[in-house]
PDB file of N, CA and C in Angstrom:
ATOM      1  N   MET A   1    -143.169  -8.526 -11.182  1.00 52.00           N
ATOM      2  CA  MET A   1    -142.746  -7.254 -11.786  1.00 52.00           C
ATOM      3  C   MET A   1    -142.559  -7.414 -13.299  1.00 52.00           C
ATOM      4  N   LEU A   2    -141.312  -7.585 -13.709  1.00 64.00           N
ATOM      5  CA  LEU A   2    -141.021  -7.708 -15.128  1.00 64.00           C
ATOM      6  C   LEU A   2    -141.006  -9.175 -15.533  1.00 64.00           C
ATOM      7  N   GLU A   3    -141.846  -9.513 -16.505  1.00 63.00           N
ATOM      8  CA  GLU A   3    -141.878 -10.888 -16.997  1.00 63.00           C
ATOM      9  C   GLU A   3    -140.939 -11.006 -18.198  1.00 63.00           C
ATOM     10  N   PRO A   4    -140.180 -12.093 -18.256  1.00 58.00           N
ATOM     11  CA  PRO A   4    -139.288 -12.299 -19.401  1.00 58.00           C
ATOM     12  C   PRO A   4    -140.089 -12.503 -20.679  1.00 58.00           C
ATOM     13  N   HIS A   5    -139.469 -12.276 -21.802  1.00 57.00           N
ATOM     14  CA  HIS A   5    -140.129 -12.461 -23.088  1.00 57.00           C
ATOM     15  C   HIS A   5    -140.551 -13.921 -23.236  1.00 57.00           C
ATOM     16  N   PRO A   6    -141.723 -14.184 -23.837  1.00 54.00           N
ATOM     17  CA  PRO A   6    -142.217 -15.570 -23.989  1.00 54.00           C
ATOM     18  C   PRO A   6    -141.197 -16.495 -24.636  1.00 54.00           C
ATOM     19  N   SER A   7    -140.364 -15.947 -25.529  1.00 57.00           N
ATOM     20  CA  SER A   7    -139.369 -16.786 -26.202  1.00 57.00           C
ATOM     21  C   SER A   7    -138.153 -17.024 -25.319  1.00 57.00           C
ATOM     22  N   TYR A   8    -138.123 -16.357 -24.167  1.00 56.00           N
ATOM     23  CA  TYR A   8    -136.971 -16.511 -23.271  1.00 56.00           C
ATOM     24  C   TYR A   8    -137.024 -17.862 -22.581  1.00 56.00           C
ATOM     25  N   LYS A   9    -136.002 -18.698 -22.834  1.00 60.00           N
ATOM     26  CA  LYS A   9    -135.923 -19.990 -22.158  1.00 60.00           C
ATOM     27  C   LYS A   9    -134.482 -20.209 -21.729  1.00 60.00           C
ATOM     28  N   PRO A  10    -134.241 -20.238 -20.430  1.00 52.00           N
ATOM     29  CA  PRO A  10    -132.875 -20.434 -19.945  1.00 52.00           C
ATOM     30  C   PRO A  10    -132.285 -21.731 -20.475  1.00 52.00           C
ATOM     31  N   ALA A  11    -131.083 -21.656 -21.000  1.00 60.00           N
ATOM     32  CA  ALA A  11    -130.444 -22.845 -21.550  1.00 60.00           C
ATOM     33  C   ALA A  11    -130.076 -23.803 -20.428  1.00 60.00           C
ATOM     34  N   THR A  12    -129.650 -23.257 -19.300  1.00 67.00           N
ATOM     35  CA  THR A  12    -129.228 -24.102 -18.194  1.00 67.00           C
ATOM     36  C   THR A  12    -129.761 -23.547 -16.890  1.00 67.00           C
ATOM     37  N   ILE A  13    -129.619 -24.324 -15.826  1.00 65.00           N
ATOM     38  CA  ILE A  13    -130.041 -23.862 -14.506  1.00 65.00           C
ATOM     39  C   ILE A  13    -129.184 -22.674 -14.082  1.00 65.00           C
ATOM     40  N   LYS A  14    -127.937 -22.657 -14.526  1.00 76.00           N
ATOM     41  CA  LYS A  14    -127.027 -21.572 -14.157  1.00 76.00           C
ATOM     42  C   LYS A  14    -127.551 -20.234 -14.675  1.00 76.00           C
ATOM     43  N   SER A  15    -127.957 -20.214 -15.947  1.00 79.00           N
ATOM     44  CA  SER A  15    -128.457 -18.961 -16.519  1.00 79.00           C
ATOM     45  C   SER A  15    -129.768 -18.555 -15.862  1.00 79.00           C
ATOM     46  N   ARG A  16    -130.587 -19.550 -15.506  1.00 78.00           N
ATOM     47  CA  ARG A  16    -131.848 -19.249 -14.830  1.00 78.00           C
ATOM     48  C   ARG A  16    -131.576 -18.644 -13.459  1.00 78.00           C
ATOM     49  N   LYS A  17    -130.591 -19.210 -12.752  1.00 84.00           N
ATOM     50  CA  LYS A  17    -130.228 -18.676 -11.436  1.00 84.00           C
ATOM     51  C   LYS A  17    -129.683 -17.261 -11.576  1.00 84.00           C
ATOM     52  N   GLN A  18    -128.867 -17.047 -12.606  1.00 84.00           N
ATOM     53  CA  GLN A  18    -128.296 -15.719 -12.835  1.00 84.00           C
ATOM     54  C   GLN A  18    -129.402 -14.711 -13.125  1.00 84.00           C
ATOM     55  N   PHE A  19    -130.439 -15.148 -13.852  1.00 82.00           N
ATOM     56  CA  PHE A  19    -131.559 -14.262 -14.155  1.00 82.00           C
ATOM     57  C   PHE A  19    -132.255 -13.842 -12.874  1.00 82.00           C
ATOM     58  N   HIS A  20    -132.480 -14.796 -11.962  1.00 84.00           N
ATOM     59  CA  HIS A  20    -133.132 -14.472 -10.696  1.00 84.00           C
ATOM     60  C   HIS A  20    -132.257 -13.543  -9.861  1.00 84.00           C
ATOM     61  N   VAL A  21    -130.949 -13.769  -9.887  1.00 88.00           N
ATOM     62  CA  VAL A  21    -130.034 -12.915  -9.121  1.00 88.00           C
ATOM     63  C   VAL A  21    -130.092 -11.487  -9.644  1.00 88.00           C
ATOM     64  N   GLN A  22    -130.107 -11.338 -10.967  1.00 88.00           N
ATOM     65  CA  GLN A  22    -130.169  -9.996 -11.548  1.00 88.00           C
ATOM     66  C   GLN A  22    -131.479  -9.317 -11.179  1.00 88.00           C
ATOM     67  N   ARG A  23    -132.583 -10.094 -11.188  1.00 90.00           N
ATOM     68  CA  ARG A  23    -133.883  -9.517 -10.845  1.00 90.00           C
ATOM     69  C   ARG A  23    -133.913  -9.113  -9.381  1.00 90.00           C
ATOM     70  N   ASN A  24    -133.330  -9.942  -8.513  1.00 91.00           N
ATOM     71  CA  ASN A  24    -133.280  -9.613  -7.087  1.00 91.00           C
ATOM     72  C   ASN A  24    -132.432  -8.368  -6.859  1.00 91.00           C
ATOM     73  N   ASN A  25    -131.305  -8.269  -7.551  1.00 92.00           N
ATOM     74  CA  ASN A  25    -130.442  -7.092  -7.403  1.00 92.00           C
ATOM     75  C   ASN A  25    -131.176  -5.832  -7.855  1.00 92.00           C
ATOM     76  N   MET A  26    -131.986  -5.962  -8.918  1.00 92.00           N
ATOM     77  CA  MET A  26    -132.736  -4.808  -9.399  1.00 92.00           C
ATOM     78  C   MET A  26    -133.765  -4.375  -8.361  1.00 92.00           C
ATOM     79  N   GLN A  27    -134.449  -5.345  -7.745  1.00 93.00           N
ATOM     80  CA  GLN A  27    -135.436  -5.015  -6.724  1.00 93.00           C
ATOM     81  C   GLN A  27    -134.765  -4.369  -5.519  1.00 93.00           C
ATOM     82  N   ILE A  28    -133.597  -4.871  -5.130  1.00 93.00           N
ATOM     83  CA  ILE A  28    -132.866  -4.316  -3.983  1.00 93.00           C
ATOM     84  C   ILE A  28    -132.427  -2.887  -4.288  1.00 93.00           C
ATOM     85  N   SER A  29    -131.950  -2.644  -5.502  1.00 93.00           N
ATOM     86  CA  SER A  29    -131.503  -1.294  -5.856  1.00 93.00           C
ATOM     87  C   SER A  29    -132.680  -0.330  -5.864  1.00 93.00           C
ATOM     88  N   ILE A  30    -133.848  -0.787  -6.337  1.00 92.00           N
ATOM     89  CA  ILE A  30    -135.046   0.057  -6.319  1.00 92.00           C
ATOM     90  C   ILE A  30    -135.449   0.346  -4.882  1.00 92.00           C
ATOM     91  N   PHE A  31    -135.377  -0.659  -4.019  1.00 92.00           N
ATOM     92  CA  PHE A  31    -135.726  -0.470  -2.609  1.00 92.00           C
ATOM     93  C   PHE A  31    -134.784   0.525  -1.950  1.00 92.00           C
ATOM     94  N   LYS A  32    -133.488   0.413  -2.248  1.00 92.00           N
ATOM     95  CA  LYS A  32    -132.512   1.351  -1.678  1.00 92.00           C
ATOM     96  C   LYS A  32    -132.787   2.767  -2.172  1.00 92.00           C
ATOM     97  N   LEU A  33    -133.165   2.889  -3.447  1.00 90.00           N
ATOM     98  CA  LEU A  33    -133.455   4.210  -3.999  1.00 90.00           C
ATOM     99  C   LEU A  33    -134.657   4.827  -3.289  1.00 90.00           C
ATOM    100  N   LEU A  34    -135.722   4.043  -3.107  1.00 89.00           N
ATOM    101  CA  LEU A  34    -136.904   4.543  -2.404  1.00 89.00           C
ATOM    102  C   LEU A  34    -136.564   4.876  -0.960  1.00 89.00           C
ATOM    103  N   TYR A  35    -135.771   4.015  -0.327  1.00 89.00           N
ATOM    104  CA  TYR A  35    -135.413   4.231   1.080  1.00 89.00           C
ATOM    105  C   TYR A  35    -134.608   5.518   1.237  1.00 89.00           C
ATOM    106  N   SER A  36    -133.696   5.766   0.309  1.00 90.00           N
ATOM    107  CA  SER A  36    -132.881   6.983   0.395  1.00 90.00           C
ATOM    108  C   SER A  36    -133.748   8.217   0.154  1.00 90.00           C
ATOM    109  N   CYS A  37    -134.747   8.084  -0.713  1.00 85.00           N
ATOM    110  CA  CYS A  37    -135.629   9.229  -0.986  1.00 85.00           C
ATOM    111  C   CYS A  37    -136.487   9.540   0.236  1.00 85.00           C
ATOM    112  N   PHE A  38    -137.135   8.527   0.802  1.00 85.00           N
ATOM    113  CA  PHE A  38    -138.015   8.758   1.948  1.00 85.00           C
ATOM    114  C   PHE A  38    -137.214   9.018   3.220  1.00 85.00           C
ATOM    115  N   GLY A  39    -136.004   8.472   3.284  1.00 80.00           N
ATOM    116  CA  GLY A  39    -135.198   8.665   4.485  1.00 80.00           C
ATOM    117  C   GLY A  39    -134.670  10.087   4.614  1.00 80.00           C
ATOM    118  N   SER A  40    -134.624  10.813   3.493  1.00 71.00           N
ATOM    119  CA  SER A  40    -134.088  12.175   3.529  1.00 71.00           C
ATOM    120  C   SER A  40    -135.176  13.205   3.812  1.00 71.00           C
ATOM    121  N   LEU A  41    -136.415  12.782   3.980  1.00 62.00           N
ATOM    122  CA  LEU A  41    -137.514  13.723   4.241  1.00 62.00           C
ATOM    123  C   LEU A  41    -137.415  14.293   5.646  1.00 62.00           C
TER     124      LEU A  41
END
């Protein structure tokens, strides 16, 4: 989906993990939004 900026380099594994968590949460929220839209049809 969204690729980080080329200059983006996680300083630590913690920040890299946090980045993945944020991306996963964004995908889940998008899925819930689509599900709520199609579920109300």
